[in-house]
Coordinates of C-alpha atoms in Angstrom, one line a residue:
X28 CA 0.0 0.0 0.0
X29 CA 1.3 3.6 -1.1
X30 CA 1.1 5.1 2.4
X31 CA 2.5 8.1 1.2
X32 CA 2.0 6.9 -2.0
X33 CA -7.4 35.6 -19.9
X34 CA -9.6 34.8 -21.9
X35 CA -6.4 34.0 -23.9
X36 CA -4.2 36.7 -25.2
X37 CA -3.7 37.9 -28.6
X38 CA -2.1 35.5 -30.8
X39 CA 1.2 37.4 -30.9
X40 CA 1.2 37.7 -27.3
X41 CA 0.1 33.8 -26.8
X42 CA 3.2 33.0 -28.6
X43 CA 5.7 35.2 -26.7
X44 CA 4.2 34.2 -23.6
X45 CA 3.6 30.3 -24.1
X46 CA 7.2 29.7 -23.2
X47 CA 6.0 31.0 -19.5
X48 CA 5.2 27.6 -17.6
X49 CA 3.5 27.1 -14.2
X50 CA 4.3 24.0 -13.6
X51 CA 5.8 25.1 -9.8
X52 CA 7.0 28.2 -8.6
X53 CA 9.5 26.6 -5.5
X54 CA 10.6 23.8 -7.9
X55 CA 12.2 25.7 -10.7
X56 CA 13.3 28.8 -8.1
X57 CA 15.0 26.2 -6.0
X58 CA 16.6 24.9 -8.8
X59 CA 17.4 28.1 -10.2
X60 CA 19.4 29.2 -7.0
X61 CA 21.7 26.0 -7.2
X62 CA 22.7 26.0 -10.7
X63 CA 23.1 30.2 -10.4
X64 CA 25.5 29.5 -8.0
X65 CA 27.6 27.0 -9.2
X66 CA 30.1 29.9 -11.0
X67 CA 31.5 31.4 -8.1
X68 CA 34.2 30.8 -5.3
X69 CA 33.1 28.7 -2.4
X70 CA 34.4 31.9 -0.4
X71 CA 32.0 33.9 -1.8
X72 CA 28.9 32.1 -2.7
X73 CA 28.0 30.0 0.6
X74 CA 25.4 28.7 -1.1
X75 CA 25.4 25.3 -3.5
X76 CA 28.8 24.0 -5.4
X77 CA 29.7 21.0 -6.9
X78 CA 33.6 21.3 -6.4
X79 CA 34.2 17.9 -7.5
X80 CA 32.5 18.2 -11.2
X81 CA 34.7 20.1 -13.5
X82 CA 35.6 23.8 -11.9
X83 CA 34.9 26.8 -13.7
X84 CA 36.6 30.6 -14.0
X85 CA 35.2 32.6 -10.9
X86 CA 33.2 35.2 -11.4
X87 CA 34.6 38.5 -10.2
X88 CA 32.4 39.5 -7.2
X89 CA 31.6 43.6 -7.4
X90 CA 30.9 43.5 -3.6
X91 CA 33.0 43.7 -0.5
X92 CA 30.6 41.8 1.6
X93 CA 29.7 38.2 1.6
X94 CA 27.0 36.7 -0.7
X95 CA 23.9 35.0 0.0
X96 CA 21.0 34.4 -2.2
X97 CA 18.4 33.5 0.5
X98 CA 17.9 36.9 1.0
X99 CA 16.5 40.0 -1.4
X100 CA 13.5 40.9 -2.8
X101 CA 11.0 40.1 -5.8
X102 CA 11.4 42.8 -8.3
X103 CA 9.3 43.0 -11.4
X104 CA 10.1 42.7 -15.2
X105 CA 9.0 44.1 -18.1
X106 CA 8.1 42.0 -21.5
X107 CA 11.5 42.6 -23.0
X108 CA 13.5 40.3 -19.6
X109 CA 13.7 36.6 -20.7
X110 CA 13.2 34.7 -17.3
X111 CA 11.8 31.8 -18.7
X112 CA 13.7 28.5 -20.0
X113 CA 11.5 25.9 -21.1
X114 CA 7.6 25.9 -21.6
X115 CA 5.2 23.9 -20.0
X116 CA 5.5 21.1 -23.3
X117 CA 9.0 19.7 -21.4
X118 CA 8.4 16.0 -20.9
X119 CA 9.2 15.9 -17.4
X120 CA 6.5 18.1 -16.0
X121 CA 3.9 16.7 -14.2
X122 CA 0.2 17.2 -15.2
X123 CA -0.5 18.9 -11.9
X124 CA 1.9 21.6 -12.4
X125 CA 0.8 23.1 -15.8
X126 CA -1.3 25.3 -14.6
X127 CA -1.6 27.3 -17.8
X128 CA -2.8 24.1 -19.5
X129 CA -5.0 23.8 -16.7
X130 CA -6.8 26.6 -17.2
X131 CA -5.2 29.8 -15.4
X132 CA -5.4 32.8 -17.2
X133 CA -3.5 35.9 -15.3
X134 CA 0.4 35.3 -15.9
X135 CA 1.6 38.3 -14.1
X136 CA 3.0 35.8 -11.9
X137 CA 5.7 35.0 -14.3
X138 CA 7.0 38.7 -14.1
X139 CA 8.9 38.9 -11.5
X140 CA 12.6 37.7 -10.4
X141 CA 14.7 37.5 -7.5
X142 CA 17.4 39.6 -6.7
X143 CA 19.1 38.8 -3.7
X144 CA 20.6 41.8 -1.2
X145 CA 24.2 42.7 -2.3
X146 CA 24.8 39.5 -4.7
X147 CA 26.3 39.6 -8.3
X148 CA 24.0 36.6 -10.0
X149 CA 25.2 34.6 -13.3
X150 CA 23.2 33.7 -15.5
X151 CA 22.5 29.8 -15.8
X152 CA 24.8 27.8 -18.4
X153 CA 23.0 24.5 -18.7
X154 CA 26.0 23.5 -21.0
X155 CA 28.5 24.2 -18.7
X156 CA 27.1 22.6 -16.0
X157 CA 26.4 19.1 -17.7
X158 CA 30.4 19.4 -18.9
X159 CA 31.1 19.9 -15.1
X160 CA 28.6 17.3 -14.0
X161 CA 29.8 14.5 -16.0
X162 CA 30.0 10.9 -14.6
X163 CA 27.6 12.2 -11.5
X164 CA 25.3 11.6 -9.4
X165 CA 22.3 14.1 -8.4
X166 CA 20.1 12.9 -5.4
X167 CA 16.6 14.7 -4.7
X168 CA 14.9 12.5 -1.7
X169 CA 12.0 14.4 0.3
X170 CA 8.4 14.9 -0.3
X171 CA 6.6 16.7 -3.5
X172 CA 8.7 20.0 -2.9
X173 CA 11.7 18.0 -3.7
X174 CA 10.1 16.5 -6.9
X175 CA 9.0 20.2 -8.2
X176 CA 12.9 20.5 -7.6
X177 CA 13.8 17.9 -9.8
X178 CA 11.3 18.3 -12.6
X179 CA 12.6 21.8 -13.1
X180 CA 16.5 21.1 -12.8
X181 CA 15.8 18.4 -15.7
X182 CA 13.9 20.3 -17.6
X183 CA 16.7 23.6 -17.2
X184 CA 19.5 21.4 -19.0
X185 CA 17.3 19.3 -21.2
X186 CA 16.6 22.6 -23.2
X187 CA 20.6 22.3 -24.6
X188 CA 20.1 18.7 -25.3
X189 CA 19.2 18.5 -29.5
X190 CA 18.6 14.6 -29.1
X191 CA 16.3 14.4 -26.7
X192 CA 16.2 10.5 -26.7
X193 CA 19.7 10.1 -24.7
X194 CA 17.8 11.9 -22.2
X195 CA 15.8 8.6 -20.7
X196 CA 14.7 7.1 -17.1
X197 CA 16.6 4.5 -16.4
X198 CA 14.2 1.8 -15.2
X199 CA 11.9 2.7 -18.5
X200 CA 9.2 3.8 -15.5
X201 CA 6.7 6.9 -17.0
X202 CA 7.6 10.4 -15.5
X203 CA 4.6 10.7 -12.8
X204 CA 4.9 12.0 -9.7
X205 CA 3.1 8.5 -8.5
X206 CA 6.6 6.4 -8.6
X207 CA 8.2 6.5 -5.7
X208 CA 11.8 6.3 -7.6
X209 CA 13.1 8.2 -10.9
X210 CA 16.4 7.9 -12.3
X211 CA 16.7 10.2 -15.2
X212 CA 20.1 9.8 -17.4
X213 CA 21.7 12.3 -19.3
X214 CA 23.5 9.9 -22.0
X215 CA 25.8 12.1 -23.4
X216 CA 27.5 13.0 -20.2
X217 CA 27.0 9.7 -18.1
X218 CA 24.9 11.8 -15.2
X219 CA 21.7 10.5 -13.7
X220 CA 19.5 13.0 -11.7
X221 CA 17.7 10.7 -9.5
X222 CA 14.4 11.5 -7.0
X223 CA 13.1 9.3 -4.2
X224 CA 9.8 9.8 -3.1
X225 CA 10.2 9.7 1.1
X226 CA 8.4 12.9 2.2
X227 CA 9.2 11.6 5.9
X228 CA 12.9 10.2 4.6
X229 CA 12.2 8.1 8.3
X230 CA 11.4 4.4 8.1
X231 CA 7.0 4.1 7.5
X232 CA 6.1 0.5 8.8
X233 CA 2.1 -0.7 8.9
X234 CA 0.0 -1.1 11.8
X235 CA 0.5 -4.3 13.4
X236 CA -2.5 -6.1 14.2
X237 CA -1.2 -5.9 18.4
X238 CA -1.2 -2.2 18.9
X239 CA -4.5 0.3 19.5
X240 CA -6.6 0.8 16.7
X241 CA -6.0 4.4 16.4
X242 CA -2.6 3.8 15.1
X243 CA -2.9 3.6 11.1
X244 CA 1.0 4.2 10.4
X245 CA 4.3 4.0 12.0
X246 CA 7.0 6.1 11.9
X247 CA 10.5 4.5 12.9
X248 CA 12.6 7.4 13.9
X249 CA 15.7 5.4 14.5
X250 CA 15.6 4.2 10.8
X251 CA 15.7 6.0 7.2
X252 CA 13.9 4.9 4.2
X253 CA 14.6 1.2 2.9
X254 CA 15.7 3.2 -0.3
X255 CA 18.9 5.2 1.6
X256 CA 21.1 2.2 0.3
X257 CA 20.6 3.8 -3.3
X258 CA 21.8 7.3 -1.6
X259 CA 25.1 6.3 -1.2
X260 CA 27.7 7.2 -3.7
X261 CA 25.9 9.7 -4.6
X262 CA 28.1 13.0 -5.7
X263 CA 25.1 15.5 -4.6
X264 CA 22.1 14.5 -2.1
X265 CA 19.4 17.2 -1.3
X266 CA 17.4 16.1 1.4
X267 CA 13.8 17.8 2.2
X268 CA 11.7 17.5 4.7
X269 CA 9.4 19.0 7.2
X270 CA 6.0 19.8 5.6
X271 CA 5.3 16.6 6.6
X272 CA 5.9 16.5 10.2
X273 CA 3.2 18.6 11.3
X274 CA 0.6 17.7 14.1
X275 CA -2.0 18.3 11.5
X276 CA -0.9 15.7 9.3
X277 CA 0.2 13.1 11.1
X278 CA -3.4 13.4 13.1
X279 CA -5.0 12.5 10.0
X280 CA -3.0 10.0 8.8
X281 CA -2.9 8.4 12.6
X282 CA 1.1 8.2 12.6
X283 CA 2.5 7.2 15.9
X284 CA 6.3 7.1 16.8
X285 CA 8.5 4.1 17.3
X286 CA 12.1 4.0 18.8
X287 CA 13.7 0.6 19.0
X288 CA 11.0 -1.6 19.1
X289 CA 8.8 0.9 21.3
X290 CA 5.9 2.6 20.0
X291 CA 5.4 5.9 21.8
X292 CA 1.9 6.8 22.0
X293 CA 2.8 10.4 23.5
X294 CA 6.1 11.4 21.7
X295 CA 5.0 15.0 20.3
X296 CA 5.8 15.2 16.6
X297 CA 8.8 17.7 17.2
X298 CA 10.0 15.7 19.5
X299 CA 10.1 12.9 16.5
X300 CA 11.5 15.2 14.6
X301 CA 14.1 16.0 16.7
X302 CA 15.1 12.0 17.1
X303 CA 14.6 11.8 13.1
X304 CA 17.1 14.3 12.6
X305 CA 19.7 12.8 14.7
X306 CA 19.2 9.6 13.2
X307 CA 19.9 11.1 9.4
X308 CA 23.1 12.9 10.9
X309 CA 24.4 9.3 12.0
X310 CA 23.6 7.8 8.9
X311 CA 25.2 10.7 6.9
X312 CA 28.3 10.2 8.8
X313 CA 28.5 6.3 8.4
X314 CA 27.3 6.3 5.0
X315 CA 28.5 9.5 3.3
X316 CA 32.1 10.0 2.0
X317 CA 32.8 14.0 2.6
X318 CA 35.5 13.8 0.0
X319 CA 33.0 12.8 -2.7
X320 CA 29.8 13.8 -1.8
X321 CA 28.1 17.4 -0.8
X322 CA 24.8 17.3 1.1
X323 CA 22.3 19.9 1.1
X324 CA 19.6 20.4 4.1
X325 CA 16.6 21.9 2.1
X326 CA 14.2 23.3 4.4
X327 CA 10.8 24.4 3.1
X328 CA 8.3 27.0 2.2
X329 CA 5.5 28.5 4.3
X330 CA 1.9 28.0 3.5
X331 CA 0.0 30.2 2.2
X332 CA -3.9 29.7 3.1
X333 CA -6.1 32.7 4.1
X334 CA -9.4 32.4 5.9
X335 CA -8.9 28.5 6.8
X336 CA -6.0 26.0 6.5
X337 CA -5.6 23.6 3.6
X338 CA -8.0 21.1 5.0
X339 CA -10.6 23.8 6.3
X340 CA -11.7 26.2 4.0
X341 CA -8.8 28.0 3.4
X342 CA -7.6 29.5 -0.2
X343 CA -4.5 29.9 -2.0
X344 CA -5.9 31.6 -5.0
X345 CA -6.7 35.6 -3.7
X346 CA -3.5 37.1 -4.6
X347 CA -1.9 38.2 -7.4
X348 CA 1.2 39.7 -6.9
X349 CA 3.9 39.1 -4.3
X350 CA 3.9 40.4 -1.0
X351 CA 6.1 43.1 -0.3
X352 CA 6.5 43.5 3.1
X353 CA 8.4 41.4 4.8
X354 CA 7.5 41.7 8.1
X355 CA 4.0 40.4 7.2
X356 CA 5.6 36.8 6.6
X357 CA 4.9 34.2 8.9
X358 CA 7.5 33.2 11.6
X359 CA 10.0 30.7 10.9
X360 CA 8.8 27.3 11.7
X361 CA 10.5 24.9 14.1
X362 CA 10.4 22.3 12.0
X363 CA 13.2 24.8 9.7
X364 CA 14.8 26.0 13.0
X365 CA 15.8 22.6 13.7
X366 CA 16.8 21.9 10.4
X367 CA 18.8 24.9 10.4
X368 CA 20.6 24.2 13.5
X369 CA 21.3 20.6 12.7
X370 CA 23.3 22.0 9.5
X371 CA 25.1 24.9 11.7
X372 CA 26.6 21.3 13.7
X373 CA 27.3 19.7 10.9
X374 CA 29.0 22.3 8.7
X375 CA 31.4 23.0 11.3
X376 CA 34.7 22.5 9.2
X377 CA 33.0 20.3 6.5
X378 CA 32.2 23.3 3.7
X379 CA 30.0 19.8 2.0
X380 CA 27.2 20.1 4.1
X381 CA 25.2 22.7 3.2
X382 CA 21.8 24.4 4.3
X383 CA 19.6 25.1 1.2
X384 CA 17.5 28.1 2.3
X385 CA 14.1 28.7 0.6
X386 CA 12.0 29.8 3.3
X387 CA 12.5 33.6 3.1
X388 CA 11.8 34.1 -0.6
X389 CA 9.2 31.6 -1.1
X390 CA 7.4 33.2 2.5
X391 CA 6.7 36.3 -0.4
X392 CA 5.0 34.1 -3.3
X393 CA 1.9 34.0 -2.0
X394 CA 0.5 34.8 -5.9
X395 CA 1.8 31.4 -7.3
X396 CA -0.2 28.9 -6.4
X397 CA -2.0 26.3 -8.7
X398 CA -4.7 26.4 -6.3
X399 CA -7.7 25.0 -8.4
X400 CA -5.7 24.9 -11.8
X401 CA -4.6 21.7 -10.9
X402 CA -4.1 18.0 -11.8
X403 CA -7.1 16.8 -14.4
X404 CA -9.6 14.8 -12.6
X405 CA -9.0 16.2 -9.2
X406 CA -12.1 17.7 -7.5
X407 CA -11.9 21.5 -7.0
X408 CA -14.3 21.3 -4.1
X409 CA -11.7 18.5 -2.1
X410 CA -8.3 19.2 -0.1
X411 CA -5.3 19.0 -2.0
X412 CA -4.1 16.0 -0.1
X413 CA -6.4 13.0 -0.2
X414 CA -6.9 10.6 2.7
X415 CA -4.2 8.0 1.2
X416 CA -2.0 10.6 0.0
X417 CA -1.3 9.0 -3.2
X418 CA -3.1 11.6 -5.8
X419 CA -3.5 15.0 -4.8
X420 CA -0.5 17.9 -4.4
X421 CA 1.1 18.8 -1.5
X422 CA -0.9 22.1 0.2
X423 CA 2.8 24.0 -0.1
X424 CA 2.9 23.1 -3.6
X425 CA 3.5 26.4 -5.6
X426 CA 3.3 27.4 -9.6
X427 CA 6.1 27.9 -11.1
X428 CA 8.7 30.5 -12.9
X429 CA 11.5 29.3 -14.6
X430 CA 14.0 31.5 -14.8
X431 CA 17.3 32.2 -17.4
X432 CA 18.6 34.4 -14.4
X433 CA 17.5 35.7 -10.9

């Protein structure tokens, strides 16, 4: 059992704009910020590096200060900025995340891009970062956030690929957001961008017909997913987690905690967290070589439901532009603050280990939503996660920009 299984616009105008996709705003930003960072020096850019794919000539930083891309603000374009790569037609998009195909209309949502506080930003070479990725590994494991992630880093370098048939999955599985593994090669350069399905990453075991009925689902929080043995060897892993371990959810889905071969009927869900996260740090230093490897901690977006929460009433939909101040996003969440301190300890002398920070510029996208342009064949008037969690999108599932350049 899958447990966690315009009216349109002129012609002219249709056809500059088709290229604009909303397939998932967080996906493609994410992605975005990593390969816009893989040009300059370590020292600079503390942000995402592959130092053991092919280096690069550093780009000349016109600031004193340090760099960091999690921070800035949204400013808007006019018609005349490319941000967009790839259109929503790029094979490894998911039907739920083609929102224009789905039916929304207003696009200003595309017209806006990221510029971080301070920060000289490339522009993204999908060429040269295939030569530098060559004979590599690329690891996504988390929940849907992760596969949005993914989709979009595939489809950024499958744009400079003429033959699109060396481009394959591996297994010969169908790109869906349903399997719970992908392995996408890149032929021509011997690279596979793989993504694991494990929105917990912990260990899910079923109920056992001995404990209280209540309990539908186990969570082992001394164990990762059966799948880590694929993990390792790996040259990048980005891990995500967190929407996932909320009270809310793991009420519905009756999840209960086990340590050892104790199920704790009171352990709080931070509290399993916490445990969780000690456990993936142990397995990270038995299993992960630092001299080969980088690993990135990707914590997640806030949600963005007005008048109700995802399974109450609440909306998604009622904006159309991004919020601009930033003291009207919502606090940090533990769930990142533990996340965040777990990489501080780890980091500590290992420049490998990386925290992947979203959560500021993503807290402002409140306008990119698919809300009801969603997935064909799922009801409008339902939650966005169904009761098996095996069809619907995650509720912090955003559209999406694709971007040439933040």
């Amino acid at each position: 059992m899958d447990l966690i299984t315009h009216q349109l616009p002129s012609t002219s105008a249709f056809i500059k704009t088709q290229i604009c996709c909303t397939i998932c705003f967080i996906f493609i930003l994410i992605s975005s910020i990593i390969v816009l960072n893989l040009g300059s020096s370590s020292k600079s850019i503390p942000f995402f590096r592959f130092d053991h794919f092919f280096p690069r000539k550093p780009i000349p930083n016109h600031y004193k200060q340090p760099c960091d891309y999690s921070y800035g603000q949204w400013v808007r374009v006019n018609d005349k900025y490319k941000v967009q790569l790839y259109d929503e037609n790029c094979s490894f998009l998911d039907p739920g995340f083609r929102c224009r195909q789905n039916g929304r209309k207003n696009i200003d949502y595309l017209k806006w891009r990221w510029q971080p506080h301070g920060c000289y930003v490339p522009r993204f070479n999908a060429t040269d970062f295939l030569e530098r990725s060559r004979n590599g590994r690329i690891v996504f494991a988390g929940d849907l956030v992760g596969r949005n992630q993914w989709e979009s880093l595939l489809c950024m370098l499958a744009q400079v690929v003429s033959n699109k048939s060396t481009i394959f999955e591996q297994n010969g599985n169908p790109i869906t957001k349903h399997k719970g593994f992908l392995s996408i090669k890149f032929h021509d350069y011997n690279l596979t961008i793989e993504y694991y399905r494990t929105p917990f990453i912990a260990f899910l075991a079923r109920r056992p017909i001995t404990v209280p009925t209540q309990v539908k689902v186990i969570v082992k929080v001394d164990q990762l997913h059966w799948r880590s043995k694929q993990w390792k060897g790996a040259n990048v892993i980005v891990f995500n987690t967190g929407h996932w371990w909320n009270k809310e959810k793991i009420a519905k889905m009756g999840c209960y905690f086990q340590e050892g071969r104790t199920l704790n009927m009171t352990m709080d869900v931070m509290e399993g967290f916490k445990s969780f996260l000690k456990t993936l740090i142990s397995w990270i230093t038995n299993n992960i070589d630092p001299q080969k490897s980088h690993v990135f901690f990707r914590n997640h977006s806030p949600v963005h439901y007005v008048n109700g929460t995802w399974d109450g009433g609440g909306v998604c939909d009622a904006e159309t532009e991004p919020e601009k101040e930033h003291k009207k996003l919502k606090p940090e969440s533990l769930n990142n603050q533990y996340i965040a301190n777990i990489t501080k300890v780890m980091s500590n002398g290992n420049s490998k280990i990386r925290l992947l920070n979203i959560s500021y510029l993503t807290g402002f996208r409140k306008d990119g939503h698919p809300s009801k342009y969603r997935e064909p064949g799922t009801s409008r008037l339902q939650p966005l996660v169904s009761a098996r969690y095996t069809r619907h999108m995650e509720p912090d599932s955003l559209c999406s920009i694709t971007f040439n350049g933040i």
